[in-house]
PDB file of C-alpha atoms in Angstrom:
ATOM      1  CA  MET A1373    -102.088 139.524  87.108  1.00 33.00           C
ATOM      2  CA  SER A1374    -102.946 142.176  85.457  1.00 39.00           C
ATOM      3  CA  THR A1375    -106.231 141.486  83.207  1.00 40.00           C
ATOM      4  CA  MET A1376    -104.946 143.134  80.270  1.00 46.00           C
ATOM      5  CA  VAL A1377    -103.950 141.414  76.377  1.00 47.00           C
ATOM      6  CA  THR A1378    -100.437 141.855  77.548  1.00 48.00           C
ATOM      7  CA  ASN A1379     -96.854 142.001  74.827  1.00 46.00           C
ATOM      8  CA  GLU A1380     -95.732 139.819  75.745  1.00 43.00           C
ATOM      9  CA  THR A1381     -98.125 137.020  76.114  1.00 44.00           C
ATOM     10  CA  VAL A1382     -99.929 138.395  72.404  1.00 42.00           C
ATOM     11  CA  LYS A1383     -95.929 136.956  71.628  1.00 42.00           C
ATOM     12  CA  ALA A1384     -96.614 133.550  73.123  1.00 42.00           C
ATOM     13  CA  GLY A1385     -97.430 132.240  70.361  1.00 43.00           C
ATOM     14  CA  SER A1386     -95.276 129.902  68.545  1.00 35.00           C
ATOM     15  CA  HIS A1387     -96.973 130.549  65.094  1.00 49.00           C
ATOM     16  CA  ASN A1388     -96.754 133.746  65.118  1.00 52.00           C
ATOM     17  CA  ALA A1389     -92.978 134.015  63.271  1.00 54.00           C
ATOM     18  CA  GLY A1390     -95.558 135.470  60.540  1.00 71.00           C
ATOM     19  CA  TRP A1391     -95.756 138.577  62.230  1.00 83.00           C
ATOM     20  CA  ALA A1392     -93.114 140.437  62.864  1.00 85.00           C
ATOM     21  CA  SER A1393     -93.605 143.312  60.516  1.00 84.00           C
ATOM     22  CA  LEU A1394     -96.914 144.814  62.937  1.00 89.00           C
ATOM     23  CA  PRO A1395     -97.153 145.790  66.126  1.00 89.00           C
ATOM     24  CA  PRO A1396     -96.850 142.144  68.806  1.00 91.00           C
ATOM     25  CA  GLU A1397     -99.729 143.658  69.978  1.00 91.00           C
ATOM     26  CA  TYR A1398    -101.598 142.137  67.115  1.00 92.00           C
ATOM     27  CA  ALA A1399    -100.212 138.402  67.101  1.00 92.00           C
ATOM     28  CA  ILE A1400    -102.194 135.082  68.569  1.00 93.00           C
ATOM     29  CA  PRO A1401    -101.970 134.517  71.659  1.00 93.00           C
ATOM     30  CA  ASP A1402    -102.048 130.625  72.193  1.00 91.00           C
ATOM     31  CA  VAL A1403    -104.543 131.317  75.140  1.00 94.00           C
ATOM     32  CA  ALA A1404    -107.737 133.579  74.799  1.00 95.00           C
ATOM     33  CA  PRO A1405    -108.241 136.466  76.897  1.00 96.00           C
ATOM     34  CA  THR A1406    -111.433 137.050  78.526  1.00 96.00           C
ATOM     35  CA  GLN A1407    -114.205 138.962  77.362  1.00 95.00           C
ATOM     36  CA  ALA A1408    -113.451 141.811  79.316  1.00 96.00           C
ATOM     37  CA  GLU A1409    -109.283 141.998  78.484  1.00 97.00           C
ATOM     38  CA  ALA A1410    -110.466 141.715  74.768  1.00 97.00           C
ATOM     39  CA  TYR A1411    -113.273 144.963  75.734  1.00 97.00           C
ATOM     40  CA  GLU A1412    -110.851 146.324  76.641  1.00 96.00           C
ATOM     41  CA  TYR A1413    -107.427 145.510  73.567  1.00 96.00           C
ATOM     42  CA  CYS A1414    -110.316 146.988  71.260  1.00 95.00           C
ATOM     43  CA  HIS A1415    -110.937 150.157  73.117  1.00 92.00           C
ATOM     44  CA  ARG A1416    -107.665 150.639  73.113  1.00 92.00           C
ATOM     45  CA  LEU A1417    -106.436 150.534  69.386  1.00 91.00           C
ATOM     46  CA  ALA A1418    -109.818 152.343  68.463  1.00 87.00           C
ATOM     47  CA  ARG A1419    -108.670 154.970  70.012  1.00 83.00           C
ATOM     48  CA  SER A1420    -104.683 155.293  69.164  1.00 81.00           C
ATOM     49  CA  HIS A1421    -105.016 155.180  65.323  1.00 67.00           C
ATOM     50  CA  TYR A1422    -105.611 158.333  63.949  1.00 50.00           C
ATOM     51  CA  GLU A1423    -108.520 158.010  61.624  1.00 54.00           C
ATOM     52  CA  ASN A1424    -110.405 161.000  60.281  1.00 44.00           C
ATOM     53  CA  PHE A1425    -112.541 161.869  63.432  1.00 45.00           C
ATOM     54  CA  SER A1426    -112.377 159.871  66.149  1.00 51.00           C
ATOM     55  CA  VAL A1427    -114.057 155.831  66.392  1.00 47.00           C
ATOM     56  CA  ALA A1428    -117.425 155.650  67.834  1.00 46.00           C
ATOM     57  CA  SER A1429    -117.948 158.616  68.639  1.00 57.00           C
ATOM     58  CA  TRP A1430    -119.473 160.290  71.544  1.00 55.00           C
ATOM     59  CA  PHE A1431    -122.320 161.526  69.208  1.00 62.00           C
ATOM     60  CA  LEU A1432    -122.989 157.560  69.647  1.00 74.00           C
ATOM     61  CA  PRO A1433    -125.479 155.615  71.993  1.00 79.00           C
ATOM     62  CA  LYS A1434    -123.101 154.400  74.606  1.00 85.00           C
ATOM     63  CA  GLU A1435    -124.638 150.841  74.151  1.00 88.00           C
ATOM     64  CA  LEU A1436    -123.580 150.592  70.587  1.00 90.00           C
ATOM     65  CA  ARG A1437    -120.080 151.830  71.311  1.00 90.00           C
ATOM     66  CA  GLN A1438    -118.035 149.284  72.256  1.00 94.00           C
ATOM     67  CA  HIS A1439    -119.392 147.254  69.944  1.00 95.00           C
ATOM     68  CA  PHE A1440    -118.336 149.325  67.073  1.00 92.00           C
ATOM     69  CA  PHE A1441    -114.155 149.357  68.851  1.00 93.00           C
ATOM     70  CA  ASN A1442    -115.261 145.604  67.695  1.00 96.00           C
ATOM     71  CA  VAL A1443    -115.938 146.339  64.836  1.00 95.00           C
ATOM     72  CA  TYR A1444    -113.512 148.880  64.196  1.00 93.00           C
ATOM     73  CA  ALA A1445    -110.466 146.858  65.575  1.00 95.00           C
ATOM     74  CA  TYR A1446    -111.755 143.611  63.014  1.00 96.00           C
ATOM     75  CA  CYS A1447    -111.370 146.031  60.252  1.00 94.00           C
ATOM     76  CA  ARG A1448    -107.761 147.834  60.937  1.00 94.00           C
ATOM     77  CA  ILE A1449    -105.980 145.137  61.650  1.00 95.00           C
ATOM     78  CA  SER A1450    -107.975 143.099  58.543  1.00 96.00           C
ATOM     79  CA  ASP A1451    -106.211 146.239  57.210  1.00 94.00           C
ATOM     80  CA  ASP A1452    -102.941 146.116  58.162  1.00 94.00           C
ATOM     81  CA  LEU A1453    -102.392 143.237  57.451  1.00 95.00           C
ATOM     82  CA  GLY A1454    -103.009 143.305  53.597  1.00 92.00           C
ATOM     83  CA  ASP A1455    -101.141 146.987  53.457  1.00 90.00           C
ATOM     84  CA  GLU A1456     -98.330 146.750  56.191  1.00 88.00           C
ATOM     85  CA  VAL A1457     -96.685 144.099  55.708  1.00 90.00           C
ATOM     86  CA  GLY A1458     -94.908 144.947  52.968  1.00 84.00           C
ATOM     87  CA  ASP A1459     -94.576 140.919  51.105  1.00 89.00           C
ATOM     88  CA  ALA A1460     -97.237 140.047  49.110  1.00 92.00           C
ATOM     89  CA  SER A1461     -97.057 136.464  50.058  1.00 93.00           C
ATOM     90  CA  ALA A1462     -96.780 136.472  53.680  1.00 93.00           C
ATOM     91  CA  SER A1463     -99.455 139.031  53.829  1.00 94.00           C
ATOM     92  CA  LEU A1464    -101.830 136.241  52.362  1.00 96.00           C
ATOM     93  CA  ALA A1465    -100.263 133.704  54.750  1.00 95.00           C
ATOM     94  CA  LEU A1466    -101.954 135.972  57.881  1.00 96.00           C
ATOM     95  CA  LEU A1467    -104.762 137.024  55.656  1.00 97.00           C
ATOM     96  CA  ASP A1468    -105.396 133.312  55.864  1.00 96.00           C
ATOM     97  CA  GLN A1469    -104.783 132.462  59.809  1.00 96.00           C
ATOM     98  CA  TRP A1470    -106.379 135.880  59.679  1.00 97.00           C
ATOM     99  CA  GLU A1471    -109.736 133.998  58.459  1.00 97.00           C
ATOM    100  CA  HIS A1472    -108.996 130.572  61.523  1.00 97.00           C
ATOM    101  CA  GLU A1473    -110.011 132.972  63.171  1.00 97.00           C
ATOM    102  CA  LEU A1474    -112.372 134.961  61.847  1.00 98.00           C
ATOM    103  CA  ASN A1475    -113.981 130.929  61.333  1.00 97.00           C
ATOM    104  CA  ALA A1476    -113.437 130.421  65.173  1.00 97.00           C
ATOM    105  CA  CYS A1477    -115.578 133.548  66.193  1.00 97.00           C
ATOM    106  CA  TYR A1478    -118.417 132.187  64.636  1.00 96.00           C
ATOM    107  CA  GLU A1479    -117.782 128.088  65.889  1.00 94.00           C
ATOM    108  CA  GLY A1480    -117.004 129.540  69.234  1.00 87.00           C
ATOM    109  CA  ALA A1481    -113.359 129.164  70.370  1.00 92.00           C
ATOM    110  CA  PRO A1482    -111.387 131.718  69.057  1.00 96.00           C
ATOM    111  CA  LYS A1483    -108.463 132.853  70.726  1.00 96.00           C
ATOM    112  CA  HIS A1484    -107.276 136.400  69.480  1.00 97.00           C
ATOM    113  CA  PRO A1485    -108.908 139.755  71.585  1.00 97.00           C
ATOM    114  CA  VAL A1486    -110.066 140.957  68.311  1.00 98.00           C
ATOM    115  CA  PHE A1487    -112.671 137.759  67.891  1.00 98.00           C
ATOM    116  CA  VAL A1488    -113.207 136.741  70.663  1.00 97.00           C
ATOM    117  CA  ALA A1489    -114.836 140.209  71.552  1.00 97.00           C
ATOM    118  CA  LEU A1490    -116.682 140.012  68.702  1.00 97.00           C
ATOM    119  CA  ALA A1491    -118.358 137.662  69.210  1.00 96.00           C
ATOM    120  CA  GLY A1492    -121.061 138.177  71.485  1.00 95.00           C
ATOM    121  CA  THR A1493    -121.508 141.035  69.323  1.00 97.00           C
ATOM    122  CA  VAL A1494    -121.796 138.665  65.916  1.00 97.00           C
ATOM    123  CA  ARG A1495    -125.039 137.046  67.969  1.00 96.00           C
ATOM    124  CA  GLN A1496    -125.748 140.294  69.181  1.00 96.00           C
ATOM    125  CA  PHE A1497    -127.409 141.469  66.049  1.00 97.00           C
ATOM    126  CA  ALA A1498    -127.208 138.494  64.103  1.00 97.00           C
ATOM    127  CA  ILE A1499    -123.761 139.299  61.242  1.00 97.00           C
ATOM    128  CA  PRO A1500    -123.546 137.109  58.513  1.00 97.00           C
ATOM    129  CA  LYS A1501    -119.736 136.528  58.585  1.00 97.00           C
ATOM    130  CA  HIS A1502    -119.848 137.211  54.893  1.00 97.00           C
ATOM    131  CA  GLU A1503    -119.543 141.407  56.046  1.00 97.00           C
ATOM    132  CA  PHE A1504    -116.210 139.606  58.309  1.00 97.00           C
ATOM    133  CA  SER A1505    -114.509 137.756  54.821  1.00 97.00           C
ATOM    134  CA  ASP A1506    -115.435 139.908  52.468  1.00 97.00           C
ATOM    135  CA  LEU A1507    -112.923 142.217  53.918  1.00 97.00           C
ATOM    136  CA  LEU A1508    -110.426 139.709  53.103  1.00 97.00           C
ATOM    137  CA  THR A1509    -111.111 139.114  50.025  1.00 97.00           C
ATOM    138  CA  ALA A1510    -111.133 143.084  49.141  1.00 97.00           C
ATOM    139  CA  PHE A1511    -106.818 142.819  50.871  1.00 97.00           C
ATOM    140  CA  ARG A1512    -106.162 139.540  49.046  1.00 97.00           C
ATOM    141  CA  GLN A1513    -106.939 140.978  45.773  1.00 97.00           C
ATOM    142  CA  ASP A1514    -104.364 143.160  46.740  1.00 96.00           C
ATOM    143  CA  GLN A1515    -101.320 141.298  46.965  1.00 95.00           C
ATOM    144  CA  ARG A1516    -102.094 140.551  43.791  1.00 96.00           C
ATOM    145  CA  VAL A1517    -103.996 143.118  41.071  1.00 97.00           C
ATOM    146  CA  GLY A1518    -102.181 146.814  41.260  1.00 96.00           C
ATOM    147  CA  ARG A1519    -103.658 148.190  38.580  1.00 97.00           C
ATOM    148  CA  TYR A1520    -107.865 148.668  37.665  1.00 98.00           C
ATOM    149  CA  GLU A1521    -108.872 148.687  33.514  1.00 98.00           C
ATOM    150  CA  THR A1522    -111.353 150.465  34.078  1.00 98.00           C
ATOM    151  CA  PHE A1523    -113.138 152.353  37.084  1.00 98.00           C
ATOM    152  CA  GLY A1524    -116.834 149.794  36.520  1.00 98.00           C
ATOM    153  CA  ASP A1525    -113.340 146.709  37.976  1.00 98.00           C
ATOM    154  CA  LEU A1526    -112.234 150.163  40.512  1.00 98.00           C
ATOM    155  CA  LEU A1527    -116.418 149.567  41.691  1.00 97.00           C
ATOM    156  CA  GLY A1528    -116.106 146.327  41.894  1.00 97.00           C
ATOM    157  CA  TYR A1529    -113.177 146.463  43.907  1.00 97.00           C
ATOM    158  CA  CYS A1530    -115.082 148.255  46.313  1.00 97.00           C
ATOM    159  CA  VAL A1531    -117.824 145.927  46.356  1.00 97.00           C
ATOM    160  CA  ASN A1532    -115.890 144.143  48.970  1.00 96.00           C
ATOM    161  CA  SER A1533    -112.527 146.429  49.981  1.00 95.00           C
ATOM    162  CA  ALA A1534    -115.704 149.974  51.368  1.00 95.00           C
ATOM    163  CA  ASN A1535    -119.050 148.734  51.344  1.00 96.00           C
ATOM    164  CA  PRO A1536    -119.167 145.453  54.377  1.00 96.00           C
ATOM    165  CA  VAL A1537    -118.092 147.871  55.975  1.00 94.00           C
ATOM    166  CA  GLY A1538    -120.754 150.719  55.594  1.00 93.00           C
ATOM    167  CA  HIS A1539    -123.051 147.019  55.828  1.00 96.00           C
ATOM    168  CA  LEU A1540    -121.275 145.480  59.446  1.00 95.00           C
ATOM    169  CA  VAL A1541    -122.989 149.049  60.614  1.00 91.00           C
ATOM    170  CA  LEU A1542    -126.188 149.185  59.888  1.00 93.00           C
ATOM    171  CA  TYR A1543    -126.336 145.818  61.075  1.00 95.00           C
ATOM    172  CA  LEU A1544    -125.047 146.930  64.372  1.00 93.00           C
ATOM    173  CA  CYS A1545    -128.039 150.112  63.494  1.00 89.00           C
ATOM    174  CA  GLY A1546    -130.347 147.395  63.722  1.00 92.00           C
ATOM    175  CA  TYR A1547    -130.921 148.106  59.970  1.00 94.00           C
ATOM    176  CA  ARG A1548    -130.735 145.229  57.228  1.00 93.00           C
ATOM    177  CA  ASP A1549    -133.130 146.203  54.161  1.00 95.00           C
ATOM    178  CA  ALA A1550    -131.413 146.758  51.021  1.00 96.00           C
ATOM    179  CA  GLU A1551    -132.621 150.618  50.052  1.00 96.00           C
ATOM    180  CA  ARG A1552    -130.471 151.766  53.758  1.00 95.00           C
ATOM    181  CA  ARG A1553    -127.508 148.915  52.568  1.00 95.00           C
ATOM    182  CA  GLN A1554    -127.699 151.198  48.997  1.00 97.00           C
ATOM    183  CA  LEU A1555    -127.324 154.221  50.193  1.00 96.00           C
ATOM    184  CA  SER A1556    -124.476 152.855  52.382  1.00 94.00           C
ATOM    185  CA  ASP A1557    -122.593 151.705  49.162  1.00 97.00           C
ATOM    186  CA  TYR A1558    -122.542 154.695  48.084  1.00 96.00           C
ATOM    187  CA  THR A1559    -121.589 156.548  50.389  1.00 94.00           C
ATOM    188  CA  CYS A1560    -119.077 154.037  51.650  1.00 95.00           C
ATOM    189  CA  THR A1561    -118.081 153.975  47.896  1.00 97.00           C
ATOM    190  CA  ALA A1562    -116.823 156.994  48.195  1.00 96.00           C
ATOM    191  CA  LEU A1563    -115.261 157.785  50.613  1.00 94.00           C
ATOM    192  CA  GLN A1564    -113.482 155.059  48.830  1.00 96.00           C
ATOM    193  CA  LEU A1565    -112.775 156.655  46.152  1.00 97.00           C
ATOM    194  CA  ALA A1566    -111.690 159.385  48.119  1.00 96.00           C
ATOM    195  CA  ASN A1567    -108.963 157.952  49.972  1.00 95.00           C
ATOM    196  CA  PHE A1568    -107.695 156.202  46.305  1.00 97.00           C
ATOM    197  CA  TRP A1569    -107.168 159.717  45.577  1.00 98.00           C
ATOM    198  CA  GLN A1570    -106.325 161.276  48.643  1.00 96.00           C
ATOM    199  CA  ASP A1571    -103.047 158.499  48.606  1.00 96.00           C
ATOM    200  CA  VAL A1572    -102.266 157.959  44.909  1.00 98.00           C
ATOM    201  CA  SER A1573     -98.200 158.501  45.950  1.00 97.00           C
ATOM    202  CA  VAL A1574     -98.736 156.416  49.172  1.00 95.00           C
ATOM    203  CA  ASP A1575    -100.429 153.615  46.955  1.00 96.00           C
ATOM    204  CA  TYR A1576     -98.154 154.185  44.094  1.00 97.00           C
ATOM    205  CA  ALA A1577     -94.995 153.687  46.441  1.00 94.00           C
ATOM    206  CA  LYS A1578     -97.073 149.991  47.400  1.00 93.00           C
ATOM    207  CA  GLY A1579     -96.810 149.528  44.174  1.00 94.00           C
ATOM    208  CA  ARG A1580    -100.843 149.737  43.100  1.00 96.00           C
ATOM    209  CA  ILE A1581    -102.389 152.627  40.886  1.00 98.00           C
ATOM    210  CA  TYR A1582    -106.756 152.677  41.807  1.00 98.00           C
ATOM    211  CA  LEU A1583    -106.882 155.329  39.267  1.00 98.00           C
ATOM    212  CA  PRO A1584    -108.450 153.800  35.756  1.00 98.00           C
ATOM    213  CA  LEU A1585    -105.964 153.290  33.417  1.00 98.00           C
ATOM    214  CA  GLU A1586    -108.808 154.407  31.284  1.00 98.00           C
ATOM    215  CA  ASP A1587    -108.365 157.542  33.210  1.00 98.00           C
ATOM    216  CA  LEU A1588    -104.181 157.434  32.098  1.00 98.00           C
ATOM    217  CA  ARG A1589    -105.513 156.936  29.174  1.00 98.00           C
ATOM    218  CA  ARG A1590    -107.671 159.508  28.399  1.00 98.00           C
ATOM    219  CA  PHE A1591    -106.411 162.598  30.005  1.00 98.00           C
ATOM    220  CA  GLY A1592    -103.062 161.565  28.370  1.00 98.00           C
ATOM    221  CA  VAL A1593    -100.683 160.489  32.565  1.00 98.00           C
ATOM    222  CA  SER A1594     -97.962 158.181  32.370  1.00 97.00           C
ATOM    223  CA  GLU A1595     -97.307 155.500  35.096  1.00 97.00           C
ATOM    224  CA  GLN A1596     -93.339 156.749  35.238  1.00 97.00           C
ATOM    225  CA  GLY A1597     -96.018 160.648  35.454  1.00 97.00           C
ATOM    226  CA  ILE A1598     -97.139 158.864  38.748  1.00 98.00           C
ATOM    227  CA  ARG A1599     -93.572 157.624  39.423  1.00 97.00           C
ATOM    228  CA  ASP A1600     -92.364 161.252  39.408  1.00 97.00           C
ATOM    229  CA  ALA A1601     -94.293 163.256  41.306  1.00 97.00           C
ATOM    230  CA  GLU A1602     -95.046 165.448  38.076  1.00 97.00           C
ATOM    231  CA  ASN A1603     -98.466 166.708  39.200  1.00 98.00           C
ATOM    232  CA  THR A1604     -98.803 168.400  35.056  1.00 98.00           C
ATOM    233  CA  PRO A1605    -101.428 169.388  33.650  1.00 98.00           C
ATOM    234  CA  ALA A1606    -102.941 167.031  32.305  1.00 98.00           C
ATOM    235  CA  PHE A1607    -101.848 165.083  35.797  1.00 98.00           C
ATOM    236  CA  ARG A1608    -104.761 167.686  37.918  1.00 98.00           C
ATOM    237  CA  GLU A1609    -107.689 167.929  35.157  1.00 98.00           C
ATOM    238  CA  MET A1610    -107.014 164.090  35.064  1.00 98.00           C
ATOM    239  CA  MET A1611    -107.247 164.397  39.019  1.00 98.00           C
ATOM    240  CA  LYS A1612    -110.293 166.874  39.005  1.00 98.00           C
ATOM    241  CA  PHE A1613    -112.678 164.627  36.613  1.00 98.00           C
ATOM    242  CA  GLU A1614    -112.054 162.219  39.539  1.00 98.00           C
ATOM    243  CA  VAL A1615    -112.868 164.144  42.319  1.00 98.00           C
ATOM    244  CA  ALA A1616    -115.626 165.625  40.791  1.00 98.00           C
ATOM    245  CA  ARG A1617    -117.438 161.424  40.007  1.00 97.00           C
ATOM    246  CA  ALA A1618    -116.387 160.719  44.236  1.00 97.00           C
ATOM    247  CA  ARG A1619    -118.863 163.517  44.676  1.00 97.00           C
ATOM    248  CA  GLU A1620    -121.304 162.153  43.080  1.00 97.00           C
ATOM    249  CA  TRP A1621    -121.058 158.926  45.020  1.00 96.00           C
ATOM    250  CA  PHE A1622    -121.230 161.298  47.888  1.00 95.00           C
ATOM    251  CA  VAL A1623    -124.416 163.132  46.460  1.00 95.00           C
ATOM    252  CA  GLN A1624    -126.548 159.350  45.877  1.00 96.00           C
ATOM    253  CA  GLY A1625    -125.945 158.617  49.625  1.00 94.00           C
ATOM    254  CA  LEU A1626    -126.713 161.183  51.341  1.00 90.00           C
ATOM    255  CA  PRO A1627    -130.790 160.018  52.132  1.00 92.00           C
ATOM    256  CA  LEU A1628    -129.581 158.268  53.807  1.00 92.00           C
ATOM    257  CA  GLY A1629    -128.661 160.518  57.236  1.00 86.00           C
ATOM    258  CA  LYS A1630    -132.426 160.854  56.622  1.00 88.00           C
ATOM    259  CA  LYS A1631    -133.356 157.142  56.830  1.00 89.00           C
ATOM    260  CA  VAL A1632    -132.187 156.384  60.338  1.00 87.00           C
ATOM    261  CA  ASP A1633    -132.057 156.664  63.863  1.00 82.00           C
ATOM    262  CA  ARG A1634    -131.482 160.416  64.376  1.00 76.00           C
ATOM    263  CA  ARG A1635    -128.635 159.235  66.880  1.00 71.00           C
ATOM    264  CA  LEU A1636    -127.470 157.388  64.093  1.00 76.00           C
ATOM    265  CA  ALA A1637    -127.904 160.248  62.232  1.00 79.00           C
ATOM    266  CA  THR A1638    -125.212 162.542  63.492  1.00 77.00           C
ATOM    267  CA  ASP A1639    -122.193 159.709  63.135  1.00 76.00           C
ATOM    268  CA  ILE A1640    -123.153 158.552  59.742  1.00 78.00           C
ATOM    269  CA  GLU A1641    -123.628 162.970  58.393  1.00 80.00           C
ATOM    270  CA  LEU A1642    -119.753 163.366  59.964  1.00 79.00           C
ATOM    271  CA  PHE A1643    -118.360 161.255  57.994  1.00 80.00           C
ATOM    272  CA  THR A1644    -119.469 161.723  54.199  1.00 86.00           C
ATOM    273  CA  ARG A1645    -118.531 165.191  55.611  1.00 85.00           C
ATOM    274  CA  GLY A1646    -114.797 164.459  56.713  1.00 85.00           C
ATOM    275  CA  GLY A1647    -115.160 162.128  53.078  1.00 89.00           C
ATOM    276  CA  GLN A1648    -116.275 165.109  50.740  1.00 92.00           C
ATOM    277  CA  GLU A1649    -113.535 167.487  53.200  1.00 92.00           C
ATOM    278  CA  ILE A1650    -111.011 164.997  51.897  1.00 94.00           C
ATOM    279  CA  LEU A1651    -111.827 165.676  48.245  1.00 96.00           C
ATOM    280  CA  ASN A1652    -111.753 169.849  48.833  1.00 95.00           C
ATOM    281  CA  ALA A1653    -108.322 169.829  50.295  1.00 95.00           C
ATOM    282  CA  ILE A1654    -107.283 168.314  47.380  1.00 97.00           C
ATOM    283  CA  GLU A1655    -109.222 170.346  45.336  1.00 96.00           C
ATOM    284  CA  GLU A1656    -107.259 173.645  47.505  1.00 95.00           C
ATOM    285  CA  GLN A1657    -104.582 172.087  46.371  1.00 95.00           C
ATOM    286  CA  GLY A1658    -104.800 172.389  43.112  1.00 97.00           C
ATOM    287  CA  PHE A1659    -105.323 168.598  42.790  1.00 98.00           C
ATOM    288  CA  ALA A1660    -101.902 168.054  43.155  1.00 97.00           C
ATOM    289  CA  VAL A1661    -101.842 165.342  44.709  1.00 97.00           C
ATOM    290  CA  LEU A1662     -98.603 163.131  44.480  1.00 97.00           C
ATOM    291  CA  GLY A1663     -95.868 163.877  46.557  1.00 95.00           C
ATOM    292  CA  LYS A1664     -97.992 166.004  48.626  1.00 93.00           C
ATOM    293  CA  ARG A1665    -100.805 164.112  50.072  1.00 93.00           C
ATOM    294  CA  PRO A1666    -103.786 166.269  50.700  1.00 90.00           C
ATOM    295  CA  ALA A1667    -104.907 166.209  54.650  1.00 84.00           C
ATOM    296  CA  ILE A1668    -107.612 167.314  56.889  1.00 71.00           C
ATOM    297  CA  SER A1669    -106.423 170.117  59.280  1.00 62.00           C
ATOM    298  CA  LYS A1670    -107.332 169.617  62.964  1.00 63.00           C
ATOM    299  CA  LEU A1671    -109.372 173.104  62.467  1.00 60.00           C
ATOM    300  CA  ARG A1672    -111.604 171.688  60.232  1.00 58.00           C
ATOM    301  CA  LYS A1673    -112.443 168.523  62.061  1.00 57.00           C
ATOM    302  CA  LEU A1674    -112.942 170.931  65.007  1.00 57.00           C
ATOM    303  CA  ALA A1675    -115.602 172.653  62.758  1.00 57.00           C
ATOM    304  CA  LEU A1676    -117.398 169.327  60.996  1.00 52.00           C
ATOM    305  CA  VAL A1677    -117.701 168.180  64.769  1.00 55.00           C
ATOM    306  CA  GLY A1678    -119.709 171.130  65.588  1.00 55.00           C
ATOM    307  CA  ARG A1679    -122.128 172.419  62.836  1.00 58.00           C
ATOM    308  CA  ALA A1680    -122.674 167.767  63.858  1.00 52.00           C
ATOM    309  CA  ALA A1681    -122.712 168.967  66.947  1.00 51.00           C
ATOM    310  CA  PHE A1682    -124.913 172.037  66.226  1.00 48.00           C
ATOM    311  CA  GLY A1683    -127.210 170.315  64.464  1.00 53.00           C
ATOM    312  CA  ARG A1684    -127.810 167.858  66.623  1.00 49.00           C
ATOM    313  CA  MET A1685    -129.115 170.218  69.582  1.00 47.00           C
ATOM    314  CA  ARG A1686    -131.334 171.116  67.008  1.00 52.00           C
TER     315      ARG A1686
END
């Protein structure tokens, strides 16, 4: 018998009917896989999904890569439970099941391969459970809240939707201090803002506008204009303002790369520069993001990786 976690095994659970709108391998199996199977599951999931940069790149210390795969797999599926189901009540039910597995992970009896893999990571690095559950709080909020009145309200959302990811990375890298945590928060919030500005039309199709309503009023932009993909001068001026705001958050987080092990700094730099490249792509598009999602070309990604590699060699 294969030691791989198969789709048939995962689909076996009678309690998994609500997972039908997601990839079948996401569902919670009736029987827990072995740790080796769980590690392979997370590795495969991390390598098969598109991101601005490869997860756990070759710049990372080898001994940390599997742990990054495990954390990534948790974040990836959690995000999809909130974003890819297409029904708020179904998403909330699945997020509850997912949190039940998270609790089981900390109590020693998970069934899902992500949590079987994650259990060792949690023990080795003494990661508090709330760093994982805070993300679920944000994804539940997405099912109930589709508008943010002020930029401060949006930052409140980022506290749970983005910042815990940076905290998890710091735990894996052996850092638990407040200074690095604050710098990480700046960077993760900036990355979240860059993704929001990149995906205005995508998010609107899901019933959400992350642009603060106070800014829409200030610049004279209507929700109808966003719906109709009208890249008016007023909209583009507002996006110019939002991009500049995100750049400021990236700048505040830049010192983090100087305060971690040089073996880790390269990946942190890549994620930061990847977010900045999203903002550059928005600017090069004249801030007209509606109906045409700005993206980083493969050539630009390679250039960034090459630059990082050269810096590493130096």
